[in-house]
Structure formats: C-alpha cells, structure tokens
Amino acid sequence: MAFFNTRSAPKGSEIFAVLDVGSSKVVCLIGREEVGLGIRILGAGYHASAGLRAGVVVDMEAAENTIRHAVEKAERAAGLAISSVFVNVSTRSLRSRHIHLDTKFSSGEVANKDLQRVIDQAFSEFHEPDQAILHALPLNWSVDEEIGIKDPRGMFGTKLGVDMHFVTAGVGILRNLVHCIERCHLQINGMVASPYAAGNGVLVEDEFDLGVTLIDMGAGITTAAVFRDKTLVFTDALGVGGQNVTNDIARGLTTPFEAAERIKTIYGSVLDSPEDDGQMVPCPPMGAQDELHHEPLTLLTSIVNSRVEETFEILRDRFRAAGIEEYAGRRIVLTGGAAQLSGVTQMAEYIFKKRVRVGRPHGLLDLPETMSGPDFAVAAGLIKHIFENKREAVSGPPDLSGRRVRTRRYEGGSILKSLKWFKENF
Ligand SMILES: Nc1ncnc2c1ncn2[C@@H]1O[C@H](COP(=O)(O)OP(=O)(O)OP(=O)(O)O)[C@@H](O)[C@H]1O
Ligand SMILES: [Mg+2]
C-alpha cells in the first residue's frame, strides 16, 4: 500500500482521486490543484450502489462492479487513468476516543521531540485491537499547570500534557472495504471519516471556529462530526438513514420499495400542513394480484416524521451523553441525500434547539452541476481534505494489521482547546 504524507503530497500538478462509497451511490472525483486558483475537478462519475450497506461491503462482487463503474466514468471524463484513491469511511463502528496524557521532561524547554514522545505515548495508550485509527488529532497541550496552550514548543516547565482525539473504525469492516477497492486495481492512499470529509466540503470558516455539528444523512447511515476551533473534536454514527424512511413508507402504505422511494421524494415531508387534510397519495400495487390504492397524505407524513424525529433524538441523546452538546456551538449543518427531505431542517431545529442549514459543496472548480447537492458533500470534502494539508499525527491508510500504528513527526499547527479544557472551565 502507498503511504501518504499530507504535508508533502499535493503539489501544483499532482492529480488525486477520491471515492465516496455510499449505500445508494459510489462517487469518484479526480482533481488537481491549480496554483492561485484552487482545486479543479478534472473528471467526476457516480453509479448506483449494489453490494454496499451502511459503509459495509455485503456483496464483494456487486460492490466491486459499482466502484469500477463510478471510477470508469470519472476516468473517461478526465481522459486519464487513476491507480490510487482516498476513500471515505462511514460505518456504525465509527467513533471518537479522547485520551489525556501527561509526561515529565527534564530538558527544561519543550522541543519537537517532546511533542512526538507524548503523542507516541498516547498511541500506545490506545488498546482496542478491533478498532483501527483513522485520525489522530492533538486538541490541546498543557505545560505544568498551564492548560489550553496552542503551541508549547519553546515553553519552560517539567510536565507536558496533551489531549488527543482518535477517530476509529472497526478493523474487519475496513479490511473488506480495502480488499474490495484493491480488487478494482486501486491502491488506498488514505481513509477519511465521512462526516469529517463532509465538513470540509460544506462548512465555512466561522462555523469551524465557533463550533458546529455536521450531520450527514445518507441512505444507510447517519454520521456526525463536531468541529470547533478549526478542528474535529467528536464523531459518531448511527446505522439508520433515508433507506429506513423508505422502508417504513413501503410497509406503512403497502407499496413496493421503489414506489415508496418515489413517493418519499414527491410527497414526503417531515412536517404536516393544514392543506394536507383530505389529500391522498397514489400507492402502486405490491404485485400482479394487487391494485393501485390511495392512502392519506397525513399517514405518509406521520411515517416520515416518526423516523426522522427518532433519528435526531438518538443523536441528541448521544451528544448529551458525550458531553459535547453545548461545546458544539449553536449551529447544525445537514448534508447527505436525506437532508433534502422537506421539513428536515425545521425538525432538526426543534430537536437540537440550534440554527440549522443544509450544506452544499463549495470551493471546487468545475464540479458538475449534478453534484452540487448535499448528497455530494462527502466526495467534495474528501478531495478538499487531501489538498488542504490537514495536520494530523497519523499518515497514510490506517494500519489494519493489529500492529502499533505509525505516527509521523509532529510539525505543529493549530493545536486547540480541548473538550477536557472546556469541561473544566465552564
Ligand atoms: N429529494 C429527496 N428527498 C428525500 N430524500 C432524498 C431525496 N434525494 C435523495 N434522498 C434520499 O437520500 C438517500 C441517499 O443519500 P446519499 O446519496 O447521501 O446516501 P449514500 O451516500 O449513498 O449512503 P450512505 O452515506 O448512507 O452510505 C436515499 O435514502 C434517498 O432516498
Ligand atoms: Mg454517504
């Protein structure tokens, strides 16, 4: 496997490719950074998914074919062939771990090697053999009793501490995903948690700074990421998405899944309105023995409402349990195809008591118009993530071997206030 060093890779003329492997579609983007202009999309393609469910490969051959089709479309559009990709990770097993570590140092003045030693120790504290580390972000440093330090290098003291944020995912699931992509003759350059990528695709600077929760509402999975002070501080995932809404409609209105999907996008809404009373929805028959029937629109709305409300409530409770709810700021940004459901922002405002908007990709040159919706936030964010030199303590694809993870030399950057700091100070 190729290793990627985020600080040296993207140069002017280099070309990178990303894959968003989703439950309903696989997207491939090929891009290049143009100095002074930004990231230009050279080729883009997507294909309806088969063999994939909530980020998990459930049918290797079908998933492989889907990926091949998406990649071929992007390659054709770009007029070139790719050999490696960065890929998203959105599985139920996606989670955050925060580790605080203090070390004594005798040299008097904090140097790079001290930072590296503390980070290395944080890695060795991480004992979860079934979880692979996708991201490792130092959130906050402390020297002696001084906390909330941006960059401790050059400071004097005897004790150096760090709050590390690890984003991890199940090793088995990642192995299957890697295997599937390698069967398409593509190397994996790196893996990025989906909501982290989506955040990079749609958020604006003020949101990153002041605190924001991004919720990516896909077909099979809903993932969340909290950003604050320009960094990722928390992630979570729930194995529920737009497909569950469709399934509920199919069952509740006794109609096939494909018809329920159409009904959802045409008539579906999370909120009812007075005009809905008395309106009926045509429901195609389940089979040859059945007939077209009509069901009240108010029934459809109550089905959609229940599922979306429940999803948001579970997420809100998880944020509360993690102590992140207040820290996450006053804003929520929704991405993913299911964020297009009518009334979904109002429901999110009601449940989370925050301001809510739908996020669409921005800041990419020549991104096709067909990919300008919230369902392309992850793909767009993945390609931005590569070119934006994210400062992380782990590089390359995650280590799925069970050995200790590789770390790279810490080179400084935005080292930020931590959850721990927040909890202790408010
Ligand atoms: N206009 C719309 N109104 C309501 N729902 C929609 C609309 N358009 C798409 N969806 C829903 O969005 C979901 C697809 O979203 P998306 O493309 O983000 O998923 P994905 O990335 O393929 O899957 P996942 O991220 O869960 O693996 C589907 O469930 C689809 O029904
Ligand atoms: Mg998705």
mmCIF file of C-alpha atoms and ligand atoms in Angstrom, residues 20-25 27 88 90 194 216-221 223 335-337 374-379, ligand 2:
data_model
loop_
_atom_site.group_PDB
_atom_site.id
_atom_site.type_symbol
_atom_site.label_atom_id
_atom_site.label_comp_id
_atom_site.label_asym_id
_atom_site.label_seq_id
_atom_site.Cartn_x
_atom_site.Cartn_y
_atom_site.Cartn_z
ATOM 1 C CA ASP A 20 -17.234 8.145 -1.708
ATOM 2 C CA VAL A 21 -18.505 4.620 -1.186
ATOM 3 C CA GLY A 22 -22.144 5.020 -0.192
ATOM 4 C CA SER A 23 -25.138 2.764 0.360
ATOM 5 C CA SER A 24 -27.047 4.307 -2.531
ATOM 6 C CA LYS A 25 -24.260 5.545 -4.812
ATOM 7 C CA VAL A 27 -18.881 8.753 -6.385
ATOM 8 C CA ASN A 88 -14.375 7.662 2.944
ATOM 9 C CA SER A 90 -18.898 5.629 7.217
ATOM 10 C CA SER A 194 -17.286 10.583 6.157
ATOM 11 C CA ASP A 216 -24.552 13.572 7.114
ATOM 12 C CA MET A 217 -27.876 11.876 6.426
ATOM 13 C CA GLY A 218 -27.141 9.127 3.917
ATOM 14 C CA ALA A 219 -29.208 6.216 2.687
ATOM 15 C CA GLY A 220 -27.981 3.558 5.102
ATOM 16 C CA ILE A 221 -26.177 5.556 7.757
ATOM 17 C CA THR A 223 -22.900 10.164 10.686
ATOM 18 C CA THR A 335 -25.662 17.016 4.378
ATOM 19 C CA GLY A 336 -26.462 13.752 2.575
ATOM 20 C CA GLY A 337 -29.356 12.936 0.275
ATOM 21 C CA PRO A 374 -25.862 17.900 -0.198
ATOM 22 C CA ASP A 375 -25.510 14.239 -1.240
ATOM 23 C CA PHE A 376 -22.125 15.090 -2.814
ATOM 24 C CA ALA A 377 -20.719 16.794 0.303
ATOM 25 C CA VAL A 378 -18.594 13.787 1.285
ATOM 26 C CA ALA A 379 -16.985 13.356 -2.153
HETATM 27 MG MG MG B 2 -22.905 8.923 2.085
#
